[in-house]
Coordinates of C-alpha atoms and ligand atoms in Angstrom, one line a residue:
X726 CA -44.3 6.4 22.3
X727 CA -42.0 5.1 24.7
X728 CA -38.4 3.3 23.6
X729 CA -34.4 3.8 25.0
X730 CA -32.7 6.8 24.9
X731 CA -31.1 6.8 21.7
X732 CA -27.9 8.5 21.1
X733 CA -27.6 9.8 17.4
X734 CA -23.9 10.7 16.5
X735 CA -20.5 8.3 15.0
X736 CA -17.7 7.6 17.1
X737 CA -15.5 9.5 15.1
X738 CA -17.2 12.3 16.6
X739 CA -15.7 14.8 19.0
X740 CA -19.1 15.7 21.2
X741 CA -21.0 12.1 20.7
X742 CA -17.6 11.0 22.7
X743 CA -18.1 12.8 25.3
X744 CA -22.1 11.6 25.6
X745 CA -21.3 8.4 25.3
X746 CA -18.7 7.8 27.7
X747 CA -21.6 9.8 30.2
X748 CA -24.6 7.3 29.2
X749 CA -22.3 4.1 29.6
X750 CA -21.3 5.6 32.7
X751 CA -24.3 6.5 34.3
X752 CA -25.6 2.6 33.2
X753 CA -28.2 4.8 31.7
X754 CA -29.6 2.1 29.0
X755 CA -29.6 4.0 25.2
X756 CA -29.3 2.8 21.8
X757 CA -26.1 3.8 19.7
X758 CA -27.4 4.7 16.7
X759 CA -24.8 5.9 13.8
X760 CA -26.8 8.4 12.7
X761 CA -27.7 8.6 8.8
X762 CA -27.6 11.4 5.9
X763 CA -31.5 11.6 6.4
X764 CA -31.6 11.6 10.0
X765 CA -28.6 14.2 10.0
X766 CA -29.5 16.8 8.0
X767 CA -34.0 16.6 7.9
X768 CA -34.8 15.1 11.4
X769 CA -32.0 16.6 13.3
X770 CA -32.5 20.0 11.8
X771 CA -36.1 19.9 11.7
X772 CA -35.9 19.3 15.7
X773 CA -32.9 20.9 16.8
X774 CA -32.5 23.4 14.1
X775 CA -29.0 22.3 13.2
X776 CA -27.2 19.8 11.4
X777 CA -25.1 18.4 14.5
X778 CA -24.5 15.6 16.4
X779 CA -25.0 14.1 18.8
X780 CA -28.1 14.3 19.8
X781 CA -30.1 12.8 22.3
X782 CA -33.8 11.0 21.8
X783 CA -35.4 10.8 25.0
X784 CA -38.0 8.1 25.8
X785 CA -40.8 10.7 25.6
X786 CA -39.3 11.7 22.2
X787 CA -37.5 15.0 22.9
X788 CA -34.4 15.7 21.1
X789 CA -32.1 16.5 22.7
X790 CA -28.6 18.7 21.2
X791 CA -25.6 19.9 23.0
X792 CA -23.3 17.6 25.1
X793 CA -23.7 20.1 27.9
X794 CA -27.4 20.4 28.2
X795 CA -27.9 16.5 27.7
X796 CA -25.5 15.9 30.3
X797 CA -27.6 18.7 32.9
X798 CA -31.3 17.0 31.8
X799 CA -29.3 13.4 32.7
X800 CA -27.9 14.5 36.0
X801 CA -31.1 16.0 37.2
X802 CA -33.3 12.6 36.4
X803 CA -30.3 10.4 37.5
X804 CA -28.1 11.3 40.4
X805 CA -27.2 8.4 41.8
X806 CA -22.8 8.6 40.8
X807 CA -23.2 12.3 40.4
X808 CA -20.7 13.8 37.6
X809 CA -20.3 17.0 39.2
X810 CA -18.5 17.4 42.4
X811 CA -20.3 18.9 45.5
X812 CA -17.1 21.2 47.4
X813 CA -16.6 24.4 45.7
X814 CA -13.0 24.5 44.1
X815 CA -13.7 21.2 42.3
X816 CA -17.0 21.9 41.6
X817 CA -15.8 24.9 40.2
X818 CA -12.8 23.7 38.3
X819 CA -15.1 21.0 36.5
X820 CA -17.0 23.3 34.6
X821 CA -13.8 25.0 33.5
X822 CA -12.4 22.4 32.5
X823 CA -15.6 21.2 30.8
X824 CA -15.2 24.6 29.0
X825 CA -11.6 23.6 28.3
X826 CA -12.1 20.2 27.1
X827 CA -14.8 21.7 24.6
X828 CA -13.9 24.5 22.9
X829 CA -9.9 25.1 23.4
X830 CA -9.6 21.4 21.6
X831 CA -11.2 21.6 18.4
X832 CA -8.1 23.3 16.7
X833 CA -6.1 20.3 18.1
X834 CA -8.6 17.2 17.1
X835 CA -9.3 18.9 13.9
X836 CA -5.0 19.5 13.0
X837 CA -4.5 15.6 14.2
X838 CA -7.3 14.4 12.0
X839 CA -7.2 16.7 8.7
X840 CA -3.6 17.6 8.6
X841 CA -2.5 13.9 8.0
X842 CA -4.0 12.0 5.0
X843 CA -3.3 8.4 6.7
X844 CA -6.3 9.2 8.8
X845 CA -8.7 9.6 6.0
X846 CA -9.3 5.9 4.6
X847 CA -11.0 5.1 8.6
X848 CA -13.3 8.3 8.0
X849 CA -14.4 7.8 4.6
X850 CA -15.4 4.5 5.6
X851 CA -17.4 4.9 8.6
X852 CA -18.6 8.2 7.9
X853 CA -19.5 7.2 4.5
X854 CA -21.2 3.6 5.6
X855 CA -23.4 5.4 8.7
X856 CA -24.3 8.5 6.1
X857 CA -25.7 5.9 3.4
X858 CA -26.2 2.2 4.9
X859 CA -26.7 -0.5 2.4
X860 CA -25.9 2.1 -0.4
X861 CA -23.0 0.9 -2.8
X862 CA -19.8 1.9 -1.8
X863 CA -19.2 4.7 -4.2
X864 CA -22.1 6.9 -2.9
X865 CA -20.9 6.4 0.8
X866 CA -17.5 7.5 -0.4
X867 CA -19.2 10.4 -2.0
X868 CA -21.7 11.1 0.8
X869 CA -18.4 10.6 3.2
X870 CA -16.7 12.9 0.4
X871 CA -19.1 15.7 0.7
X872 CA -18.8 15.5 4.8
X873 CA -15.1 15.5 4.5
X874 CA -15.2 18.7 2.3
X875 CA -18.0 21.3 5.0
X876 CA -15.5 19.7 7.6
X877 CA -12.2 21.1 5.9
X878 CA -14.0 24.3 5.0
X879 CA -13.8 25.1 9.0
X880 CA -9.9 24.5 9.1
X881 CA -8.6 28.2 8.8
X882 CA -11.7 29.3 10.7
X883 CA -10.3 27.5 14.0
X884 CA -6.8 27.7 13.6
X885 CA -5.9 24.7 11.9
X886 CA -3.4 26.3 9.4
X887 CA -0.3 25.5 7.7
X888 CA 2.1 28.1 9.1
X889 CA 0.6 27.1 13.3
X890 CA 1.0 23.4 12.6
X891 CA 4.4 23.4 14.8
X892 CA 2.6 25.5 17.3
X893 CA 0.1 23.3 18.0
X894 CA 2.1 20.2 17.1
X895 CA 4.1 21.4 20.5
X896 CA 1.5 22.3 22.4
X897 CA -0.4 18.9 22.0
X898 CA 2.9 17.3 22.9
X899 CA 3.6 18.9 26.2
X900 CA -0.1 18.7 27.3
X901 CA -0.3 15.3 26.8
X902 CA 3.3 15.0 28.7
X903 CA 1.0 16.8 31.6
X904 CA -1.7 14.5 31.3
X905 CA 0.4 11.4 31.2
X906 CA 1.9 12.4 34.4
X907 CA -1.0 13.5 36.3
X908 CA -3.0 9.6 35.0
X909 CA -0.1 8.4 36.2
X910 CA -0.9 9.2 39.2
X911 CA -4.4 9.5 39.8
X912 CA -7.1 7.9 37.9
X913 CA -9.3 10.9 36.5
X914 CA -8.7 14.4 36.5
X915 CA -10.3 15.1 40.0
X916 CA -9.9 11.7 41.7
X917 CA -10.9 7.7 42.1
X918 CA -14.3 8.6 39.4
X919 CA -14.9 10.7 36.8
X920 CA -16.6 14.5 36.8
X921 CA -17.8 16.5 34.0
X922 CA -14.6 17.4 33.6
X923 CA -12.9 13.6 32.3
X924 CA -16.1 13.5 30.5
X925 CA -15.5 16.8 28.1
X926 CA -11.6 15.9 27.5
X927 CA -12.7 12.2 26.7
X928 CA -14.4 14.1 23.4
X929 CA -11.2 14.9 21.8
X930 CA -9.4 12.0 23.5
X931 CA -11.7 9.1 21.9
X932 CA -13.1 10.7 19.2
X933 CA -9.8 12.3 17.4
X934 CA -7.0 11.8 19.1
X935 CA -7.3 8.0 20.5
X936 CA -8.6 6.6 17.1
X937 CA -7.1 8.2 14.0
X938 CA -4.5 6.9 13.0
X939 CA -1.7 9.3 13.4
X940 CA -2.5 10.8 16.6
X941 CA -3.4 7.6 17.8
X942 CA 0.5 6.4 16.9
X943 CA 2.2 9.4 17.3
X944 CA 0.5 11.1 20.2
X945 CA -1.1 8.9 22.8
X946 CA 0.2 5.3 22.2
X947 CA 3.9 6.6 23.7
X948 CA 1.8 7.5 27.0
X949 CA 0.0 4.5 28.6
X950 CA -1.5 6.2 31.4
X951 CA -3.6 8.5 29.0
X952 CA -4.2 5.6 27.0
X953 CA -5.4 3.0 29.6
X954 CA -7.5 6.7 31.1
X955 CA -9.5 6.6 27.3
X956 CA -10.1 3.1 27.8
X957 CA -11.4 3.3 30.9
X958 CA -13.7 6.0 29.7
X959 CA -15.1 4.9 26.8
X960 CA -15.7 1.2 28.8
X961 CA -16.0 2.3 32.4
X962 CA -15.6 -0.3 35.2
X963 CA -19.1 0.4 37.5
X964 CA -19.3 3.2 40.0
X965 CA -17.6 2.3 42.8
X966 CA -19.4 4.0 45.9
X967 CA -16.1 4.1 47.6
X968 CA -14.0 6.2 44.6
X969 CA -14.3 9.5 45.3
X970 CA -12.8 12.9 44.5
X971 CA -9.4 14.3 46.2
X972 CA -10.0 15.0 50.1
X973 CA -10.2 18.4 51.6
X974 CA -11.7 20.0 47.9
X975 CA -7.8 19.1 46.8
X976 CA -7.4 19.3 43.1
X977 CA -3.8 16.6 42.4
X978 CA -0.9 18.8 42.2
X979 CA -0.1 17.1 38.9
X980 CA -2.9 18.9 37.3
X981 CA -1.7 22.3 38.2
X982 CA 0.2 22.6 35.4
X983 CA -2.9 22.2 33.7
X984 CA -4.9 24.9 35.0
X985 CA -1.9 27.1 35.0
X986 CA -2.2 26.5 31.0
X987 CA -6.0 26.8 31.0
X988 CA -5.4 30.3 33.2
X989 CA -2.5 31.3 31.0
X990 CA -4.1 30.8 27.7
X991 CA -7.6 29.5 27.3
X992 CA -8.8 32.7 29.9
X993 CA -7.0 35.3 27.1
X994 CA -8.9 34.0 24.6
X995 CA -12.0 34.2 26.6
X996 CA -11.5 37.6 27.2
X997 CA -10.7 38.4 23.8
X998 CA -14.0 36.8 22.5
X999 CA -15.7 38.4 25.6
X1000 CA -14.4 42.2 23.9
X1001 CA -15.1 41.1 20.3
X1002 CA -19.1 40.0 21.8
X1003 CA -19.1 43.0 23.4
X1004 CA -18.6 45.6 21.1
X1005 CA -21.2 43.6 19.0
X1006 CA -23.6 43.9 21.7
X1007 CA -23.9 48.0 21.7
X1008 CA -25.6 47.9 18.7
X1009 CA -27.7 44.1 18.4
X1010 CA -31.2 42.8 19.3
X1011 CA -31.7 41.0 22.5
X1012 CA -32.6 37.4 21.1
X1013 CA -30.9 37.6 17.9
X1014 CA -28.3 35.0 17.0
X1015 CA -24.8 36.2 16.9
X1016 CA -22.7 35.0 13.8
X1017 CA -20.9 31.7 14.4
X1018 CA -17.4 33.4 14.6
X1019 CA -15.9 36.4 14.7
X1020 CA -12.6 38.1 14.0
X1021 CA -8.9 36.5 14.9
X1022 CA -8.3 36.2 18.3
X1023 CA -4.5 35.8 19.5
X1024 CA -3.2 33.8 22.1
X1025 CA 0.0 33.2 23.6
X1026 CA 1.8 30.5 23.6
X1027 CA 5.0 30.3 25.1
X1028 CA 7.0 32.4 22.6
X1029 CA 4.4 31.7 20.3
X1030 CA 1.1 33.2 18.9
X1031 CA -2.1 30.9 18.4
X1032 CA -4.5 32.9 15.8
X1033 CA -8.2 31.3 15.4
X1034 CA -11.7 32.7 14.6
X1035 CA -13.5 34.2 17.9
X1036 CA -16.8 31.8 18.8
X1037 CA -19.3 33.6 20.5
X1038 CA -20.0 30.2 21.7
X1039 CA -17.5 30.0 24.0
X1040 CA -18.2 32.4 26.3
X1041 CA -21.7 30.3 27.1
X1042 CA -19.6 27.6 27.9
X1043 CA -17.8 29.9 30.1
X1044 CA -20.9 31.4 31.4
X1045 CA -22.0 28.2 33.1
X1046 CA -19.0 28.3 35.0
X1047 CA -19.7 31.7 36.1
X1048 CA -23.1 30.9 37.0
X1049 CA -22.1 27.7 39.5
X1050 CA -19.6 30.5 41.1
X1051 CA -22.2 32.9 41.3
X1052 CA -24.4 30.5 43.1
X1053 CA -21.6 29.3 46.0
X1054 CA -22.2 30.9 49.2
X1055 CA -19.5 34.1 50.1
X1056 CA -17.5 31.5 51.5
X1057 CA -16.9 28.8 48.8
X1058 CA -16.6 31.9 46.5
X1059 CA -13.7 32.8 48.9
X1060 CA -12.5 29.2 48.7
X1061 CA -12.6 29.4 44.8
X1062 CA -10.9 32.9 44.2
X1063 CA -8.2 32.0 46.5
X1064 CA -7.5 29.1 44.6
X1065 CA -7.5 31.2 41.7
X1066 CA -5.3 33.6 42.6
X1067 CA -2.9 30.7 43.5
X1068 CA -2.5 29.2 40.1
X1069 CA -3.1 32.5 37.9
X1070 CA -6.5 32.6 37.3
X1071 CA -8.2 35.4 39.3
X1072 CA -9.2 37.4 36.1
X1073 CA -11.6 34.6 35.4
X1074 CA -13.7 35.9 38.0
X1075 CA -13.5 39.4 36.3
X1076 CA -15.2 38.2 33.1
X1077 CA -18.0 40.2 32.6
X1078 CA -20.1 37.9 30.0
X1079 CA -23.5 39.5 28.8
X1080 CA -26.3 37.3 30.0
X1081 CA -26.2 34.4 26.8
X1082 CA -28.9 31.8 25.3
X1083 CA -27.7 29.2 23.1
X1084 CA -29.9 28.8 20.2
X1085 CA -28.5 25.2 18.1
X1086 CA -24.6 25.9 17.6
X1087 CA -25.2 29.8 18.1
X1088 CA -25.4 32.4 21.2
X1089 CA -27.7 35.0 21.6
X1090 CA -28.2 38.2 24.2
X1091 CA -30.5 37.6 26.5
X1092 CA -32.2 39.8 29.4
X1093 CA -30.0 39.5 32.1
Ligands
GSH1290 N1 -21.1 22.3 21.6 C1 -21.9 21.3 21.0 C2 -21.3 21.0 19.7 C3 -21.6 19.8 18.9 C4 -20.7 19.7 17.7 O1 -20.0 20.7 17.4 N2 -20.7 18.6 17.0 C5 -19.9 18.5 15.8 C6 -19.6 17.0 15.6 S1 -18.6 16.5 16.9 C7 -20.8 18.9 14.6 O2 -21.9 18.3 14.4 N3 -20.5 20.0 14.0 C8 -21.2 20.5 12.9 C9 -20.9 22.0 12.8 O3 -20.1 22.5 13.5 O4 -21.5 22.6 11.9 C10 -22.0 20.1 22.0 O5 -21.4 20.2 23.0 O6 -22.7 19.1 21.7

């Protein structure tokens, strides 16, 4: 059988976003298909062993799941307008930021989306009409319903709760002051085209944050230069073979605020997860999956405290960072930690993750 990639996933979708915005970039050809209740949760599951999106249907009929992987297989058969960067700090600072963009997020997209009921009419209907197409409208509303409901029941588990609305309320705020400035500025996070890195943030940006309602009013229409930044990512102008990144490995000094963030309070939580993982570890089977979260981990913020469920997950996001350092010469390694150092982030390098498989939306141990 040979057809298009297709892309299975909704645009309300966090990770689907983030595919997308790759595949239109690239000019890889693919079919957008909403994907249905059926497809969802017995063909997905059946091939990926999860109930997820997106996924990705390759011409020779694999199916493919996780936004990362997808986007590896893609850059390795296609890569003409590479995604990831080639010098080491930016090379480097990509793959945290992809890290970033994926997992320190979801308390954020999920508070702007579930916290405010304006936003729910625009998900009941297009969750409810891709789940059940040509069905009358009160299944999809129960079928969008039922969605709406597993969705909620991960609130509390990543953070999203009552008395850390404020919290993250002000934290979304100033980020997105930072981000404002630095698109302001310069057209993607590491220069003239996007990396790896625009295409993880766009996930939260276009999916959540960009298109409900409330965030859409409230957070991003006051700031036009992250605004026009989502357009341009979900509709990307052709790769231009004269954008390229910041000279001289350079990452914009308007997006050192952001890593200081990132270094100030994305690594803690790593590290925390990274201690929780590890204990577990003494005592589990290599190749068995860990649970999905774990305990509370805490996380300043400002004067503040962030509390959210420990994903094992994270830290194999976090391991492929690791890995692209491990694999630089002693010299871009050099390059990198001194960068590091600079902005507060040396103690990424002393992460000491045990070796990690993903298995669906779970991590397992591996031999190292
Ligand atoms: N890390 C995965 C995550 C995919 C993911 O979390 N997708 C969400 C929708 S945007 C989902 O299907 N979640 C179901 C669940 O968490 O059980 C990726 O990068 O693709």
């Amino acid at each position: 059988m040979s057809h298009d990639y297709i892309l299975y996933g909704w645009h309300l979708s966090y990770f689907t976003g983030k595919v997308r915005c790759y595949l239109r970039y690239k000019g890889i050809p693919f079919v957008d298909q909403d994907v249905d209740l059926y497809t969802l949760t017995q063909r997905i599951k059946r091939k990926t062993g999860a109930v997820v999106m997106p996924v990705l249907r390759t011409p020779d009929d694999a199916w493919l799941q996780d936004s990362s992987d997808i986007i590896d297989y893609l850059e390795q058969l296609y890569p003409a307008s590479s995604v990831l960067p080639s010098t080491p700090v930016q090379k480097f600072a990509a793959y945290v930021l992809e890290a970033w963009g994926d997992e320190w997020w979801i308390p954020i997209a999920m508070h702007t989306r579930w916290s405010y009921s304006e936003n729910y009419p625009l998900f009941e209907q297009e969750a409810g009409s891709h789940l059940l197409p040509r069905f009358p409208r009160w299944m999809q509303r129960k079928a969008a319903g039922f969605v709406a409901g597993n969705l909620r029941g991960m609130l509390q588990r990543v953070g999203v709760r009552s008395e850390q609305f404020a919290v993250l309320n002000d934290w979304t705020l100033r980020m997105c002051d930072l981000l404002e400035a630095h698109f302001s500025q310069v057209p993607y996070l590491l220069g003239a085209r996007p990396t790896l890195a625009d295409f993880s943030l766009v996930g939260t940006m276009y999916g959540h944050l960009g298109r409900d309602p409330w965030p859409k009013r409230e957070i991003i229409a006051p700031r036009p230069a992250l605004r026009s930044w989502i357009d341009r990512m979900a509709s990307p102008p052709p790769a231009e073979p004269g954008a390229h990144l910041l000279p001289d490995d350079a990452i914009a000094p308007t997006l050192e605020p952001v890593m200081r963030a990132i270094f100030a309070q994305f690594v803690p939580m790593v590290e925390q997860i990274n201690a929780q993982v590890s204990d577990l570890l003494r005592d589990w089977p290599l190749g068995k999956p860990l649970p999905r979260s774990l305990a509370d981990v805490e996380i300043p913020i400002g004067n503040a405290v962030l509390r959210r469920a420990a994903l094992p997950y994270t830290l194999w996001m976090v391991q492929r960072a690791l890995d692209v350092y491990a694999a630089m010469p002693d010299q871009d390694q050099d390059k990198v930690a001194a960068w590091l150092a600079r902005l507060g982030g040396e103690s990424l390098l002393e992460l000491r993750i045990a070796r990690l498989e993903r298995k669906a939306l779970r991590v397992a141990p591996v031999a190292a």
